[in-house]
PDB file of C-alpha atoms in Angstrom:
ATOM      1  CA  GLU V   4       0.000   0.000   0.000  1.00  0.00           C
ATOM      2  CA  ILE V   5       1.281   3.448  -0.890  1.00  0.00           C
ATOM      3  CA  VAL V   6       1.039   5.836   2.039  1.00  0.00           C
ATOM      4  CA  LEU V   7       0.683   9.558   1.357  1.00  0.00           C
ATOM      5  CA  THR V   8       1.779  11.958   4.082  1.00  0.00           C
ATOM      6  CA  GLN V   9       0.590  15.541   3.905  1.00  0.00           C
ATOM      7  CA  SER V  10       2.154  18.410   5.783  1.00  0.00           C
ATOM      8  CA  PRO V  11       1.428  20.489   7.636  1.00  0.00           C
ATOM      9  CA  ALA V  12      -1.868  19.301   9.086  1.00  0.00           C
ATOM     10  CA  THR V  13      -3.111  22.862   9.485  1.00  0.00           C
ATOM     11  CA  LEU V  14      -2.067  26.225   8.085  1.00  0.00           C
ATOM     12  CA  SER V  15      -3.358  29.541   9.412  1.00  0.00           C
ATOM     13  CA  LEU V  16      -3.067  32.221   6.770  1.00  0.00           C
ATOM     14  CA  SER V  17      -4.510  35.521   5.640  1.00  0.00           C
ATOM     15  CA  PRO V  18      -6.205  36.250   2.306  1.00  0.00           C
ATOM     16  CA  GLY V  19      -3.672  37.254  -0.323  1.00  0.00           C
ATOM     17  CA  GLU V  20      -0.866  35.102   1.068  1.00  0.00           C
ATOM     18  CA  ARG V  21       0.883  32.417  -0.943  1.00  0.00           C
ATOM     19  CA  VAL V  22       0.651  28.893   0.402  1.00  0.00           C
ATOM     20  CA  THR V  23       2.524  25.692  -0.376  1.00  0.00           C
ATOM     21  CA  LEU V  24       1.163  22.314   0.681  1.00  0.00           C
ATOM     22  CA  SER V  25       3.271  19.168   0.701  1.00  0.00           C
ATOM     23  CA  CYS V  26       2.440  15.547  -0.102  1.00  0.00           C
ATOM     24  CA  ARG V  27       5.029  12.801   0.199  1.00  0.00           C
ATOM     25  CA  ALA V  28       4.529   9.246  -1.054  1.00  0.00           C
ATOM     26  CA  SER V  29       6.046   6.159   0.593  1.00  0.00           C
ATOM     27  CA  GLN V  30       7.190   4.982  -2.845  1.00  0.00           C
ATOM     28  CA  SER V  31       7.249   6.472  -6.297  1.00  0.00           C
ATOM     29  CA  VAL V  32       3.883   7.239  -7.884  1.00  0.00           C
ATOM     30  CA  SER V  33       5.487   8.804 -10.959  1.00  0.00           C
ATOM     31  CA  SER V  34       3.107  11.655 -11.871  1.00  0.00           C
ATOM     32  CA  SER V  35      -0.077   9.836 -10.844  1.00  0.00           C
ATOM     33  CA  LEU V  36      -0.958  12.351  -8.169  1.00  0.00           C
ATOM     34  CA  THR V  37      -4.121  14.421  -7.857  1.00  0.00           C
ATOM     35  CA  TRP V  38      -5.208  17.187  -5.510  1.00  0.00           C
ATOM     36  CA  TYR V  39      -8.713  17.844  -4.232  1.00  0.00           C
ATOM     37  CA  GLN V  40     -10.290  20.674  -2.285  1.00  0.00           C
ATOM     38  CA  GLN V  41     -13.071  19.973   0.174  1.00  0.00           C
ATOM     39  CA  LYS V  42     -15.135  22.608   1.932  1.00  0.00           C
ATOM     40  CA  PRO V  43     -17.366  21.810   4.927  1.00  0.00           C
ATOM     41  CA  GLY V  44     -20.496  19.967   3.859  1.00  0.00           C
ATOM     42  CA  GLN V  45     -19.330  19.685   0.260  1.00  0.00           C
ATOM     43  CA  THR V  46     -18.050  16.960  -2.027  1.00  0.00           C
ATOM     44  CA  PRO V  47     -14.324  16.939  -2.843  1.00  0.00           C
ATOM     45  CA  ARG V  48     -13.508  18.987  -5.938  1.00  0.00           C
ATOM     46  CA  LEU V  49     -10.778  17.927  -8.352  1.00  0.00           C
ATOM     47  CA  LEU V  50      -8.120  20.640  -8.650  1.00  0.00           C
ATOM     48  CA  ILE V  51      -5.015  19.088 -10.196  1.00  0.00           C
ATOM     49  CA  TYR V  52      -4.372  15.755 -11.897  1.00  0.00           C
ATOM     50  CA  ASP V  53      -1.235  14.122 -13.261  1.00  0.00           C
ATOM     51  CA  ALA V  54       0.652  16.138 -10.641  1.00  0.00           C
ATOM     52  CA  SER V  55       0.509  19.443 -12.508  1.00  0.00           C
ATOM     53  CA  THR V  56      -2.514  19.667 -14.839  1.00  0.00           C
ATOM     54  CA  ARG V  57      -5.296  21.947 -13.673  1.00  0.00           C
ATOM     55  CA  ALA V  58      -8.768  20.475 -13.978  1.00  0.00           C
ATOM     56  CA  THR V  59     -11.407  22.275 -16.013  1.00  0.00           C
ATOM     57  CA  GLY V  60     -12.416  25.572 -14.473  1.00  0.00           C
ATOM     58  CA  ILE V  61      -9.681  25.668 -11.840  1.00  0.00           C
ATOM     59  CA  PRO V  62      -8.117  29.132 -11.485  1.00  0.00           C
ATOM     60  CA  ALA V  63      -4.507  29.683 -12.494  1.00  0.00           C
ATOM     61  CA  ARG V  64      -3.547  30.567  -8.911  1.00  0.00           C
ATOM     62  CA  PHE V  65      -3.530  26.814  -8.189  1.00  0.00           C
ATOM     63  CA  THR V  66      -0.303  25.111  -9.283  1.00  0.00           C
ATOM     64  CA  GLY V  67       0.758  21.520  -8.789  1.00  0.00           C
ATOM     65  CA  SER V  68       4.295  20.251  -9.112  1.00  0.00           C
ATOM     66  CA  GLY V  69       6.491  17.268  -8.352  1.00  0.00           C
ATOM     67  CA  SER V  70       7.024  13.698  -9.429  1.00  0.00           C
ATOM     68  CA  GLY V  71       8.128  10.449  -7.877  1.00  0.00           C
ATOM     69  CA  THR V  72       7.600  10.826  -4.141  1.00  0.00           C
ATOM     70  CA  ASP V  73       7.456  14.567  -3.463  1.00  0.00           C
ATOM     71  CA  PHE V  74       4.661  16.849  -4.568  1.00  0.00           C
ATOM     72  CA  THR V  75       3.430  20.333  -3.801  1.00  0.00           C
ATOM     73  CA  LEU V  76       0.261  22.292  -4.331  1.00  0.00           C
ATOM     74  CA  SER V  77       0.727  26.042  -4.362  1.00  0.00           C
ATOM     75  CA  ILE V  78      -1.948  28.678  -4.155  1.00  0.00           C
ATOM     76  CA  ASN V  79      -0.689  32.059  -5.283  1.00  0.00           C
ATOM     77  CA  GLY V  80      -2.753  34.664  -3.469  1.00  0.00           C
ATOM     78  CA  LEU V  81      -5.341  33.058  -1.229  1.00  0.00           C
ATOM     79  CA  GLU V  82      -8.918  34.035  -1.966  1.00  0.00           C
ATOM     80  CA  PRO V  83     -11.614  33.796   0.736  1.00  0.00           C
ATOM     81  CA  GLU V  84     -13.125  30.775  -1.041  1.00  0.00           C
ATOM     82  CA  ASP V  85      -9.808  28.880  -0.862  1.00  0.00           C
ATOM     83  CA  PHE V  86     -10.024  28.224   2.868  1.00  0.00           C
ATOM     84  CA  ALA V  87     -10.734  24.501   2.922  1.00  0.00           C
ATOM     85  CA  VAL V  88      -9.145  21.085   3.391  1.00  0.00           C
ATOM     86  CA  TYR V  89      -6.847  19.852   0.645  1.00  0.00           C
ATOM     87  CA  TYR V  90      -6.201  16.178  -0.044  1.00  0.00           C
ATOM     88  CA  CYS V  91      -3.638  14.514  -2.258  1.00  0.00           C
ATOM     89  CA  HIS V  92      -4.430  11.178  -3.879  1.00  0.00           C
ATOM     90  CA  GLN V  93      -2.404   8.661  -5.867  1.00  0.00           C
ATOM     91  CA  ASN V  94      -3.717   6.291  -8.505  1.00  0.00           C
ATOM     92  CA  ARG V  95      -0.410   4.757  -9.544  1.00  0.00           C
ATOM     93  CA  ILE V  96      -1.008   1.560  -7.586  1.00  0.00           C
ATOM     94  CA  LEU V  97      -4.646   1.176  -6.599  1.00  0.00           C
ATOM     95  CA  HIS V  98      -5.677   4.354  -4.753  1.00  0.00           C
ATOM     96  CA  SER V  99      -4.817   6.084  -1.515  1.00  0.00           C
ATOM     97  CA  PHE V 100      -5.302   9.514  -0.003  1.00  0.00           C
ATOM     98  CA  GLY V 101      -3.250  11.719   2.239  1.00  0.00           C
ATOM     99  CA  GLY V 102      -4.653  12.792   5.584  1.00  0.00           C
ATOM    100  CA  GLY V 103      -5.356  16.311   4.380  1.00  0.00           C
ATOM    101  CA  THR V 104      -4.135  19.830   5.104  1.00  0.00           C
ATOM    102  CA  LYS V 105      -6.590  22.325   6.493  1.00  0.00           C
ATOM    103  CA  VAL V 106      -6.034  25.893   5.313  1.00  0.00           C
ATOM    104  CA  GLU V 107      -7.782  28.160   7.794  1.00  0.00           C
ATOM    105  CA  ILE V 108      -8.179  31.891   8.133  1.00  0.00           C
ATOM    106  CA  LYS V 109      -5.686  33.483  10.488  1.00  0.00           C
TER     107      LYS V 109
ATOM    108  CA  GLN P  15     -23.572  16.846 -18.265  1.00  0.00           C
ATOM    109  CA  VAL P  16     -22.084  14.142 -16.072  1.00  0.00           C
ATOM    110  CA  GLN P  17     -23.957  13.513 -12.843  1.00  0.00           C
ATOM    111  CA  MET P  18     -23.605  10.977 -10.059  1.00  0.00           C
ATOM    112  CA  VAL P  19     -26.668  11.024  -7.809  1.00  0.00           C
ATOM    113  CA  GLN P  20     -26.715   9.009  -4.619  1.00  0.00           C
ATOM    114  CA  SER P  21     -29.578   7.830  -2.459  1.00  0.00           C
ATOM    115  CA  GLY P  22     -30.529   9.608   0.734  1.00  0.00           C
ATOM    116  CA  SER P  23     -29.357   9.390   4.320  1.00  0.00           C
ATOM    117  CA  GLU P  24     -29.878   6.206   6.284  1.00  0.00           C
ATOM    118  CA  LEU P  25     -30.304   5.570  10.011  1.00  0.00           C
ATOM    119  CA  LYS P  26     -29.789   1.945  10.913  1.00  0.00           C
ATOM    120  CA  ARG P  27     -29.526  -0.219  14.031  1.00  0.00           C
ATOM    121  CA  PRO P  28     -26.375  -2.233  14.654  1.00  0.00           C
ATOM    122  CA  GLY P  29     -26.604  -5.581  12.881  1.00  0.00           C
ATOM    123  CA  ALA P  30     -28.875  -4.292  10.114  1.00  0.00           C
ATOM    124  CA  SER P  31     -27.963  -3.885   6.445  1.00  0.00           C
ATOM    125  CA  VAL P  32     -28.001  -0.866   4.164  1.00  0.00           C
ATOM    126  CA  LYS P  33     -27.879  -0.523   0.389  1.00  0.00           C
ATOM    127  CA  ILE P  34     -26.758   2.766  -1.145  1.00  0.00           C
ATOM    128  CA  SER P  35     -27.292   3.615  -4.796  1.00  0.00           C
ATOM    129  CA  CYS P  36     -25.289   5.779  -7.187  1.00  0.00           C
ATOM    130  CA  LYS P  37     -27.059   6.713 -10.422  1.00  0.00           C
ATOM    131  CA  ALA P  38     -24.674   7.832 -13.174  1.00  0.00           C
ATOM    132  CA  SER P  39     -25.729   9.844 -16.204  1.00  0.00           C
ATOM    133  CA  GLY P  40     -24.300  12.032 -18.930  1.00  0.00           C
ATOM    134  CA  TYR P  41     -21.655   9.588 -20.152  1.00  0.00           C
ATOM    135  CA  THR P  42     -21.282   6.007 -21.373  1.00  0.00           C
ATOM    136  CA  PHE P  43     -21.561   3.989 -18.168  1.00  0.00           C
ATOM    137  CA  SER P  44     -19.197   1.200 -19.227  1.00  0.00           C
ATOM    138  CA  THR P  45     -16.372   3.635 -20.000  1.00  0.00           C
ATOM    139  CA  PHE P  46     -15.517   4.374 -16.381  1.00  0.00           C
ATOM    140  CA  GLY P  47     -15.495   2.219 -13.287  1.00  0.00           C
ATOM    141  CA  ILE P  48     -17.258   3.256 -10.100  1.00  0.00           C
ATOM    142  CA  ASN P  49     -15.281   3.764  -6.928  1.00  0.00           C
ATOM    143  CA  TRP P  50     -16.600   3.839  -3.387  1.00  0.00           C
ATOM    144  CA  LEU P  51     -15.091   5.975  -0.639  1.00  0.00           C
ATOM    145  CA  ARG P  52     -15.871   6.562   3.002  1.00  0.00           C
ATOM    146  CA  GLN P  53     -15.357   9.649   5.104  1.00  0.00           C
ATOM    147  CA  ALA P  54     -15.848   9.085   8.810  1.00  0.00           C
ATOM    148  CA  PRO P  55     -17.082  12.106  10.804  1.00  0.00           C
ATOM    149  CA  GLY P  56     -14.374  14.753  10.866  1.00  0.00           C
ATOM    150  CA  GLN P  57     -11.907  12.460   9.119  1.00  0.00           C
ATOM    151  CA  GLY P  58     -10.237  12.110   5.736  1.00  0.00           C
ATOM    152  CA  LEU P  59     -11.105  10.082   2.665  1.00  0.00           C
ATOM    153  CA  GLU P  60     -10.724   6.296   2.513  1.00  0.00           C
ATOM    154  CA  TRP P  61     -10.868   4.410  -0.751  1.00  0.00           C
ATOM    155  CA  MET P  62     -12.959   1.284  -0.254  1.00  0.00           C
ATOM    156  CA  GLY P  63     -12.486  -0.202  -3.703  1.00  0.00           C
ATOM    157  CA  TRP P  64     -14.147  -0.138  -7.078  1.00  0.00           C
ATOM    158  CA  ILE P  65     -16.282  -2.063  -9.519  1.00  0.00           C
ATOM    159  CA  ASP P  66     -15.480  -2.493 -13.190  1.00  0.00           C
ATOM    160  CA  THR P  67     -18.555  -1.488 -15.165  1.00  0.00           C
ATOM    161  CA  LYS P  68     -17.378  -3.522 -18.184  1.00  0.00           C
ATOM    162  CA  ASN P  69     -17.586  -6.880 -16.424  1.00  0.00           C
ATOM    163  CA  GLY P  70     -19.016  -6.234 -12.948  1.00  0.00           C
ATOM    164  CA  LYS P  71     -15.845  -7.386 -11.207  1.00  0.00           C
ATOM    165  CA  PRO P  72     -15.330  -5.720  -7.839  1.00  0.00           C
ATOM    166  CA  LEU P  73     -12.129  -5.070  -5.936  1.00  0.00           C
ATOM    167  CA  TYR P  74     -12.262  -4.483  -2.196  1.00  0.00           C
ATOM    168  CA  VAL P  75      -9.514  -2.862  -0.182  1.00  0.00           C
ATOM    169  CA  GLN P  76      -8.364  -4.417   3.077  1.00  0.00           C
ATOM    170  CA  GLY P  77     -10.725  -3.327   5.771  1.00  0.00           C
ATOM    171  CA  PHE P  78     -13.686  -3.393   3.423  1.00  0.00           C
ATOM    172  CA  THR P  79     -13.952  -7.086   2.732  1.00  0.00           C
ATOM    173  CA  GLY P  80     -16.636  -9.525   3.797  1.00  0.00           C
ATOM    174  CA  ARG P  81     -19.477  -7.212   4.831  1.00  0.00           C
ATOM    175  CA  PHE P  82     -19.211  -4.838   1.866  1.00  0.00           C
ATOM    176  CA  VAL P  83     -20.597  -5.663  -1.574  1.00  0.00           C
ATOM    177  CA  PHE P  84     -20.413  -3.585  -4.753  1.00  0.00           C
ATOM    178  CA  SER P  85     -22.893  -4.324  -7.517  1.00  0.00           C
ATOM    179  CA  LEU P  86     -24.306  -2.864 -10.693  1.00  0.00           C
ATOM    180  CA  ASP P  87     -27.607  -2.544 -12.512  1.00  0.00           C
ATOM    181  CA  ILE P  88     -26.243  -1.708 -15.931  1.00  0.00           C
ATOM    182  CA  PRO P  89     -29.570  -1.033 -17.743  1.00  0.00           C
ATOM    183  CA  VAL P  90     -30.268   1.785 -15.273  1.00  0.00           C
ATOM    184  CA  THR P  91     -26.593   2.874 -15.045  1.00  0.00           C
ATOM    185  CA  THR P  92     -26.605   2.501 -11.281  1.00  0.00           C
ATOM    186  CA  ALA P  93     -24.009   1.172  -8.887  1.00  0.00           C
ATOM    187  CA  TYR P  94     -24.770  -0.072  -5.403  1.00  0.00           C
ATOM    188  CA  LEU P  95     -22.901  -0.446  -2.136  1.00  0.00           C
ATOM    189  CA  GLU P  96     -24.406  -2.835   0.375  1.00  0.00           C
ATOM    190  CA  ILE P  97     -23.090  -3.105   3.899  1.00  0.00           C
ATOM    191  CA  SER P  98     -24.298  -5.930   6.127  1.00  0.00           C
ATOM    192  CA  SER P  99     -24.008  -6.539   9.874  1.00  0.00           C
ATOM    193  CA  LEU P 100     -23.627  -2.809  10.444  1.00  0.00           C
ATOM    194  CA  LYS P 101     -21.451  -1.594  13.291  1.00  0.00           C
ATOM    195  CA  SER P 102     -21.248   1.845  14.866  1.00  0.00           C
ATOM    196  CA  GLU P 103     -17.853   2.354  13.243  1.00  0.00           C
ATOM    197  CA  ASP P 104     -19.481   2.053   9.810  1.00  0.00           C
ATOM    198  CA  SER P 105     -21.118   5.437  10.415  1.00  0.00           C
ATOM    199  CA  GLY P 106     -19.959   8.057   7.961  1.00  0.00           C
ATOM    200  CA  LEU P 107     -20.407   9.640   4.605  1.00  0.00           C
ATOM    201  CA  TYR P 108     -20.155   7.271   1.649  1.00  0.00           C
ATOM    202  CA  TYR P 109     -19.290   8.608  -1.787  1.00  0.00           C
ATOM    203  CA  CYS P 110     -19.250   7.102  -5.243  1.00  0.00           C
ATOM    204  CA  ALA P 111     -16.789   8.576  -7.722  1.00  0.00           C
ATOM    205  CA  ARG P 112     -16.042   7.953 -11.354  1.00  0.00           C
ATOM    206  CA  SER P 113     -12.787   6.132 -12.101  1.00  0.00           C
ATOM    207  CA  GLY P 114      -9.736   7.861 -13.464  1.00  0.00           C
ATOM    208  CA  ASN P 115      -9.031  11.044 -11.609  1.00  0.00           C
ATOM    209  CA  PHE P 116     -12.242  10.882  -9.545  1.00  0.00           C
ATOM    210  CA  ASP P 117     -13.406  13.856 -11.556  1.00  0.00           C
ATOM    211  CA  TYR P 118     -17.079  13.358 -10.736  1.00  0.00           C
ATOM    212  CA  TRP P 119     -18.472  12.433  -7.349  1.00  0.00           C
ATOM    213  CA  GLY P 120     -21.864  11.663  -5.949  1.00  0.00           C
ATOM    214  CA  GLN P 121     -23.145  14.048  -3.298  1.00  0.00           C
ATOM    215  CA  GLY P 122     -22.519  11.517  -0.562  1.00  0.00           C
ATOM    216  CA  THR P 123     -24.839   9.339   1.499  1.00  0.00           C
ATOM    217  CA  LEU P 124     -24.729   9.689   5.269  1.00  0.00           C
ATOM    218  CA  VAL P 125     -25.060   6.388   7.079  1.00  0.00           C
ATOM    219  CA  THR P 126     -25.648   6.543  10.815  1.00  0.00           C
ATOM    220  CA  VAL P 127     -25.505   3.325  12.805  1.00  0.00           C
ATOM    221  CA  SER P 128     -26.954   3.750  16.259  1.00  0.00           C
ATOM    222  CA  SER P 129     -29.057   1.842  18.699  1.00  0.00           C
TER     223      SER P 129
END
């Protein structure tokens, strides 16, 4: 089983700040890494797939990067609607999710 | 447009069974498998497994074997998750999601197991 570790667990930030979230895999997943955003009471929303490709309708302020075992999701200029929990997910070997990073308002 | 619509919330007693549906529309059903995921209250996402819509073959992840059954009704493009011998720890939000990048999700079905 591939274990995904996200860090940090929580980030307290202000609107307008830049944020970088980390996801580390226990073994290589190549570029088979996706990122989701989940707001309270809502279904997860696909942001990034194949490590760096933005899904349809996702703003350019969201950027994914990395390959192998280390990945990052960056948000360049937090908007009020970006405060949420972010999950990484691999589909290289079966599927697994990271524990999530909560981005909260400072 | 693609839609995945799940059945409504369920309140069950321990030991009972529950069957959740996931109605897919807007695409060719056999093109994508259906995945099932659980989110316990206040927790992250767990992938339970998936069912291949081409041949109906399911795959269950460790921890979701035995009491969990995935099935299909292909003519009505609907997938089902049945959980038997319910326990309190089965309580949570259950999602279906289309295979690939999980680009489309159902709205979730809340299952509460309580005496």
